[in-house]
Coordinates of C-alpha atoms in Angstrom, one line a residue:
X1 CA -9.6 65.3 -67.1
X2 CA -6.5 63.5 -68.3
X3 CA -4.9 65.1 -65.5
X4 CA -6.9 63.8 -63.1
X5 CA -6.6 60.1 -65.3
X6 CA -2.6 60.3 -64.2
X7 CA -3.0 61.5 -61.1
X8 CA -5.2 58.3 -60.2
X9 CA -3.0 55.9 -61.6
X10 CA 0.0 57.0 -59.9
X11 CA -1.6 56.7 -56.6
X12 CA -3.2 53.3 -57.6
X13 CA 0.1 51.8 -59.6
X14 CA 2.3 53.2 -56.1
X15 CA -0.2 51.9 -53.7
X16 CA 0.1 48.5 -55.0
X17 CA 3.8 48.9 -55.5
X18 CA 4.4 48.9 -51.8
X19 CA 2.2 46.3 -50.9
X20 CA 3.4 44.1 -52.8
X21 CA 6.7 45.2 -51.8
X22 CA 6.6 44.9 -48.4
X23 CA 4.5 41.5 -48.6
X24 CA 7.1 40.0 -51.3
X25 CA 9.9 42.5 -51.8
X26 CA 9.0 42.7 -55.4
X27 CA 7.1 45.5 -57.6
X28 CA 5.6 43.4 -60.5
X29 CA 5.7 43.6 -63.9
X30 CA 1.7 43.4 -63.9
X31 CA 2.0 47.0 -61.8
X32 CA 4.3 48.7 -63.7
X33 CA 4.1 47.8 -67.4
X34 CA 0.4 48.6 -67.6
X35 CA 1.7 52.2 -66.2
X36 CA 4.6 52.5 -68.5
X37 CA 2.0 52.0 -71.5
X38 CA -0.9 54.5 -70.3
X39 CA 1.6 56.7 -69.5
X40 CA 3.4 56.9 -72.6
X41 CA -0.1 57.2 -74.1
X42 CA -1.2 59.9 -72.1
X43 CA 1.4 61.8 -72.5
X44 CA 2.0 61.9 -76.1
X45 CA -1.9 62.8 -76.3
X46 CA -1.4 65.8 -74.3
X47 CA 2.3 66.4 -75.7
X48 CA 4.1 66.4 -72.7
X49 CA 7.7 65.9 -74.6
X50 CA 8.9 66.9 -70.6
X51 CA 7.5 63.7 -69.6
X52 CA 8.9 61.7 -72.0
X53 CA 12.0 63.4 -72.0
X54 CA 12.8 62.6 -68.2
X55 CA 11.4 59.5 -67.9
X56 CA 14.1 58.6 -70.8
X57 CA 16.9 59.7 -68.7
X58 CA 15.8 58.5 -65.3
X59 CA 15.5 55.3 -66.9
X60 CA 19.2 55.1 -68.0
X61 CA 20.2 56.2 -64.9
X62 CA 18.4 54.1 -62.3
X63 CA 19.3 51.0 -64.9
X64 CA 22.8 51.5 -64.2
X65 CA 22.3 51.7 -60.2
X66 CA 20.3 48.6 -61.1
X67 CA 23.1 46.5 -62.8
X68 CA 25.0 47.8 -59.8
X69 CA 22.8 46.2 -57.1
X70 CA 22.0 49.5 -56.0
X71 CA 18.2 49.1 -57.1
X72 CA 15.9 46.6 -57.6
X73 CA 14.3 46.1 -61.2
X74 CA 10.8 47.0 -60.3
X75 CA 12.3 50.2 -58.9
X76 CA 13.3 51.4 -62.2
X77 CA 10.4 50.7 -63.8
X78 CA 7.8 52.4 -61.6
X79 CA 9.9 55.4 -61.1
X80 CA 10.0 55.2 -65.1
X81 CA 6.1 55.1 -65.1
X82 CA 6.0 58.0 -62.7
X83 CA 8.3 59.8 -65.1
X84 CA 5.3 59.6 -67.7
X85 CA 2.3 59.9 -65.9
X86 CA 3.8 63.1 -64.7
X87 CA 0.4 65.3 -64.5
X88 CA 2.8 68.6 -64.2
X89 CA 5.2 67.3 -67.3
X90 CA 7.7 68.9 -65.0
X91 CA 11.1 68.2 -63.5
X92 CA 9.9 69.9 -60.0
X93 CA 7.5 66.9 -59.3
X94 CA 9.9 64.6 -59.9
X95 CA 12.6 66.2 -57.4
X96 CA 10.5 66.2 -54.8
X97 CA 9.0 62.8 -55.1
X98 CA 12.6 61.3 -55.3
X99 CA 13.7 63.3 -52.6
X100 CA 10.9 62.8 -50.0
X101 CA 10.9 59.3 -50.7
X102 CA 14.5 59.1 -50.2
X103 CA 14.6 61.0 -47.1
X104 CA 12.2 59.3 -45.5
X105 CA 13.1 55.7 -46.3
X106 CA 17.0 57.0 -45.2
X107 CA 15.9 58.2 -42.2
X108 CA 13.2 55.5 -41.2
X109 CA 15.9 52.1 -41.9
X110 CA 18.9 54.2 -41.0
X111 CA 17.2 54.6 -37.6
X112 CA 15.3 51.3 -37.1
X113 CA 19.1 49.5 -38.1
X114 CA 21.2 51.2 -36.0
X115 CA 19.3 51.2 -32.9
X116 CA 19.1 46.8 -34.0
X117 CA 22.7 47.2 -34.3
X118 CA 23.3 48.9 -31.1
X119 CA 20.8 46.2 -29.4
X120 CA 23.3 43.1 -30.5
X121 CA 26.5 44.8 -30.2
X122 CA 28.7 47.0 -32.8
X123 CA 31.8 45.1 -33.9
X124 CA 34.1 48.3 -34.5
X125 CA 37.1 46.8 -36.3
X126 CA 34.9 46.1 -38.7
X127 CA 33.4 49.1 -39.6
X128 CA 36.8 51.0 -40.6
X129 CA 36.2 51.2 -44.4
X130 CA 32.4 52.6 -43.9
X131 CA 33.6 55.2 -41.3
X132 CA 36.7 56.4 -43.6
X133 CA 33.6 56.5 -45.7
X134 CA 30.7 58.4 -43.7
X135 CA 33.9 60.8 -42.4
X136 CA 34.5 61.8 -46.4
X137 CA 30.4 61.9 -47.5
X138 CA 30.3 64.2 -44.1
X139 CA 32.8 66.5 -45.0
X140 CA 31.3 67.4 -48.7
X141 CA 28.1 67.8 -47.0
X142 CA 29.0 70.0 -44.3
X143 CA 30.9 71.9 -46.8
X144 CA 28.0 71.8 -49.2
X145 CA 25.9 73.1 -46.5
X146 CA 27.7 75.7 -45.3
X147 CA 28.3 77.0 -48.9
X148 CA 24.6 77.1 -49.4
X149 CA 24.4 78.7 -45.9
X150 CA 26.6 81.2 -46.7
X151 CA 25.5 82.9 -50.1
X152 CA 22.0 82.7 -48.5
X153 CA 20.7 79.8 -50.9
X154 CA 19.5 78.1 -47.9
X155 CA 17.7 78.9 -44.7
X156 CA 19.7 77.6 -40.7
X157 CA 16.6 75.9 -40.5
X158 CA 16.1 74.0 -43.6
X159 CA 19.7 73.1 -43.4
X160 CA 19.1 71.6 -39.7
X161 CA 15.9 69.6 -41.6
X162 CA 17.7 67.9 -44.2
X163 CA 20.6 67.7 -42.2
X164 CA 19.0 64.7 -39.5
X165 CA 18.0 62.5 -42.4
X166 CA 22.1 62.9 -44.1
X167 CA 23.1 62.3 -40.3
X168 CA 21.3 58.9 -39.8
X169 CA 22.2 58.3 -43.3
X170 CA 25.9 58.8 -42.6
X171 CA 26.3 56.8 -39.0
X172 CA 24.3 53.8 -41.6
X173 CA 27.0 53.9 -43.7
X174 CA 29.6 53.9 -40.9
X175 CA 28.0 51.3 -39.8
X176 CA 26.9 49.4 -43.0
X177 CA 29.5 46.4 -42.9
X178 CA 28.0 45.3 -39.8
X179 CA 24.1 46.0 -40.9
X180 CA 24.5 44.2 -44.0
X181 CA 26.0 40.8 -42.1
X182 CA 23.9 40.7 -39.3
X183 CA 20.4 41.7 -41.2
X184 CA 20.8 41.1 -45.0
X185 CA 23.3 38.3 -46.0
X186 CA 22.2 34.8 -46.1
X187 CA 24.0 31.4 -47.2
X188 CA 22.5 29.9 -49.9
X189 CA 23.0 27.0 -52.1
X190 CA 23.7 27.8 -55.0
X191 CA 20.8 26.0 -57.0
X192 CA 18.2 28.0 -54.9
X193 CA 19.8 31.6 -56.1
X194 CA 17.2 33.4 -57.7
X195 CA 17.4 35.6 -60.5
X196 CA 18.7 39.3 -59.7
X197 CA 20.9 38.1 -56.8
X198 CA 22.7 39.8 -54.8
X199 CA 25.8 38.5 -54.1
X200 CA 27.7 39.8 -50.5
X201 CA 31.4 41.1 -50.8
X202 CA 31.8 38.6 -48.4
X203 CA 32.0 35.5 -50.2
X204 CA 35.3 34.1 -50.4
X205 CA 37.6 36.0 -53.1
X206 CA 37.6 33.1 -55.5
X207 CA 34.0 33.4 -55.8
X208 CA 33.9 37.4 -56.6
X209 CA 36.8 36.4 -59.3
X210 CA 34.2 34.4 -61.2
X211 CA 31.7 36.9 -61.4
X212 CA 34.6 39.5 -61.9
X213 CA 33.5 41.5 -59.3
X214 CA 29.6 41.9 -60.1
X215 CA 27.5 42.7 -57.4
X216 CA 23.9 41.6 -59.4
X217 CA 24.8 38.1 -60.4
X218 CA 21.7 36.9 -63.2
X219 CA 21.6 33.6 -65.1
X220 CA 24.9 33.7 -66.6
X221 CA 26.8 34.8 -63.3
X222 CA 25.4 31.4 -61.8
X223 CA 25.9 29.1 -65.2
X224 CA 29.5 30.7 -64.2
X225 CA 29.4 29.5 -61.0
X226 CA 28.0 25.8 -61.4
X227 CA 30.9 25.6 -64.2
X228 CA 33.3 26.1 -61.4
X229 CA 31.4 23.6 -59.0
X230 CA 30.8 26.3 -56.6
X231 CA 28.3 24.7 -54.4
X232 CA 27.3 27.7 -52.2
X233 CA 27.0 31.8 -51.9
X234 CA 26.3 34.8 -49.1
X235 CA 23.9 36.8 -50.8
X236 CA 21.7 39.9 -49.4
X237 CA 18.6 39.2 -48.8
X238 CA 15.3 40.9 -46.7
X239 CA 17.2 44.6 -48.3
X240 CA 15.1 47.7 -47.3
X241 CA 11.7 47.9 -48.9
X242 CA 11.6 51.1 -51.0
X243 CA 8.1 50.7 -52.5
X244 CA 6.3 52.0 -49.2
X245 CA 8.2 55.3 -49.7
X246 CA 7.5 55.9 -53.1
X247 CA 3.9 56.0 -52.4
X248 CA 4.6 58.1 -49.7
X249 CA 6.8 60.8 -51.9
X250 CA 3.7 60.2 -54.7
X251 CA 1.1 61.5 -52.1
X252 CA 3.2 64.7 -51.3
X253 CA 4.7 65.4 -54.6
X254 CA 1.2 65.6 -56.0
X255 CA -0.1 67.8 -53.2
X256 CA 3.1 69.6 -53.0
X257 CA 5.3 69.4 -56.5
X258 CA 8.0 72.1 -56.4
X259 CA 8.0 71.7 -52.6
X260 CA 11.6 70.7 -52.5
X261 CA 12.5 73.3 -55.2
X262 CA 11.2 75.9 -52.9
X263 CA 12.8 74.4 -49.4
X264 CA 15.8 74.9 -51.6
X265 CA 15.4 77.7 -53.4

C-alpha cells in the first residue's frame, strides 16, 4: 500500500514539476518540499535506509552542479524527493530515471538547437574552444565504448543506441558558444537580475573579476556589483527545461527500474 502511496506522488509531484517548468522555468518549493517531507516519512516507516542513504548523496552532489550553474535549484530538490520516495529503496531506479531523463532531454534540445543554429548561420571561429572540447569528450567515449565492446559488457547494438543521444550531445557542445549567445544570453540591467542568475562568460572581464569568476551570481554577487556601479549584465536566460524529462524518466523508471542496469549489464 505504501508502495503504491510513493508511486503516486512521484508521478503527481513530476507531473507538476514540468508544468510548471515549462510554463515558468521554475519547479516550486510548494512541489517539492511537501515530497521531501512524505518521503522522508515514508521511508523511515518502511526502513528504507537505501532511500535515505541516496537521496543524501545525490543531494550533495547535484548542490554542487547547482552552485556551478549547472542545475537549477528546483532540480536538486525534486530529484532529492525522488531519492526518498523511491518505492524499490534501490540504486537501479534511480540510474535509470537519471539516465532516460538525461538522454532524452540531450538528444531532444541538442537536436532542436542545432538544426536553429544551422537555420541562422554557424559562426565557426567561434566555436574553437567547444570543438577542442566535443573532440576530447568523443575520444573517452569512443574509447569507453569500444572497451565495453570488447570484453563483451555491451551489445553493437546498444552501443549504436546510446551512442546517437552522446553524438547530438557532442556536436551541442561543439557548438555551445554559439547556442548559448544566440538562444540563452540576454542584457539586463542590473536592478532587474533575479535571484539565482546566471551570469554569461561573456560579460566584459571586469565584470567576472567581481564575482571572481562565479557562474550563479545570488544576492551578494549583485550587492557586489551595484558597489562597483556596474549598471548592466549578459546573463542566460530561456535555458533548457529539464522538468518535462524527469517526468518522462519517472514514468519509465517505474515501469522499467533496472532497465538501464540491464541495457548495460
Amino acid at each position: 500500500m505504501i508502495t503504491l502511496i510513493q508511486q503516486g506522488i512521484l508521478l503527481i509531484g513530476t507531473l507538476s514539476g514540468a508544468i510548471t517548468d515549462i510554463k515558468t522555468g521554475y519547479i516550486y518549493d510548494w512541489i517539492t518540499y511537501p515530497m521531501i517531507i512524505i518521503g522522508l516519512i515514508l521511508s523511515i516507516m518502511q526502513g528504507q535506509m537505501t532511500n535515505l542513504l541516496i537521496a543524501g548523496i545525490i543531494f550533495v552532489i547535484l548542490l554542487i552542479g547547482y552552485k556551478f550553474g549547472k542545475i537549477g535549484g528546483g532540480d536538486v530538490k525534486l530529484f532529492t524527493a525522488i531519492s526518498l520516495l523511491n518505492p524499490f529503496n534501490n540504486i537501479e531506479f534511480i540510474i535509470t530515471l537519471i539516465f532516460t531523463a538525461s538522454l532524452l532531454s540531450m538528444t531532444f534540445y541538442s537536436t532542436n538547437y542545432i538544426i536553429k543554429y544551422l537555420k541562422k548561420g554557424i559562426e565557426l571561429k567561434k566555436e574553437k574552444e567547444g570543438i577542442k572540447k566535443a573532440i576530447f569528450f568523443s575520444l573517452i567515449l569512443v574509447g569507453y565504448l569500444a572497451i565495453l565492446l570488447n570484453f563483451g559488457m555491451i551489445k553493437i547494438e546498444i552501443a549504436i543506441i546510446l551512442g546517437i543521444p552522446f553524438l547530438l550531445g557532442l556536436i551541442f557542445i561543439a557548438l555551445q558558444n554559439g547556442i548559448k549567445e544566440n538562444f540563452f544570453e540576454k542584457k539586463i540591467k542590473l536592478k532587474d537580475a533575479e535571484e539565482d542568475e546566471i551570469l554569461s562568460k561573456n560579460n566584459p572581464q571586469k565584470i567576472l573579476d567581481i564575482v571572481n569568476g562565479k557562474e550563479l551570481i545570488e544576492e551578494k554577487e549583485i550587492a557586489l556589483l551595484k558597489k562597483h556601479n556596474i549598471k548592466e549584465i549578459i546573463v542566460l536566460r530561456n535555458l533548457p527545461k529539464f522538468g518535462p524529462f524527469i517526468f518522462l524518466g519517472t514514468i519509465i523508471a517505474l515501469n522499467y527500474p533496472t532497465l538501464i542496469i540491464t541495457l548495460l549489464f
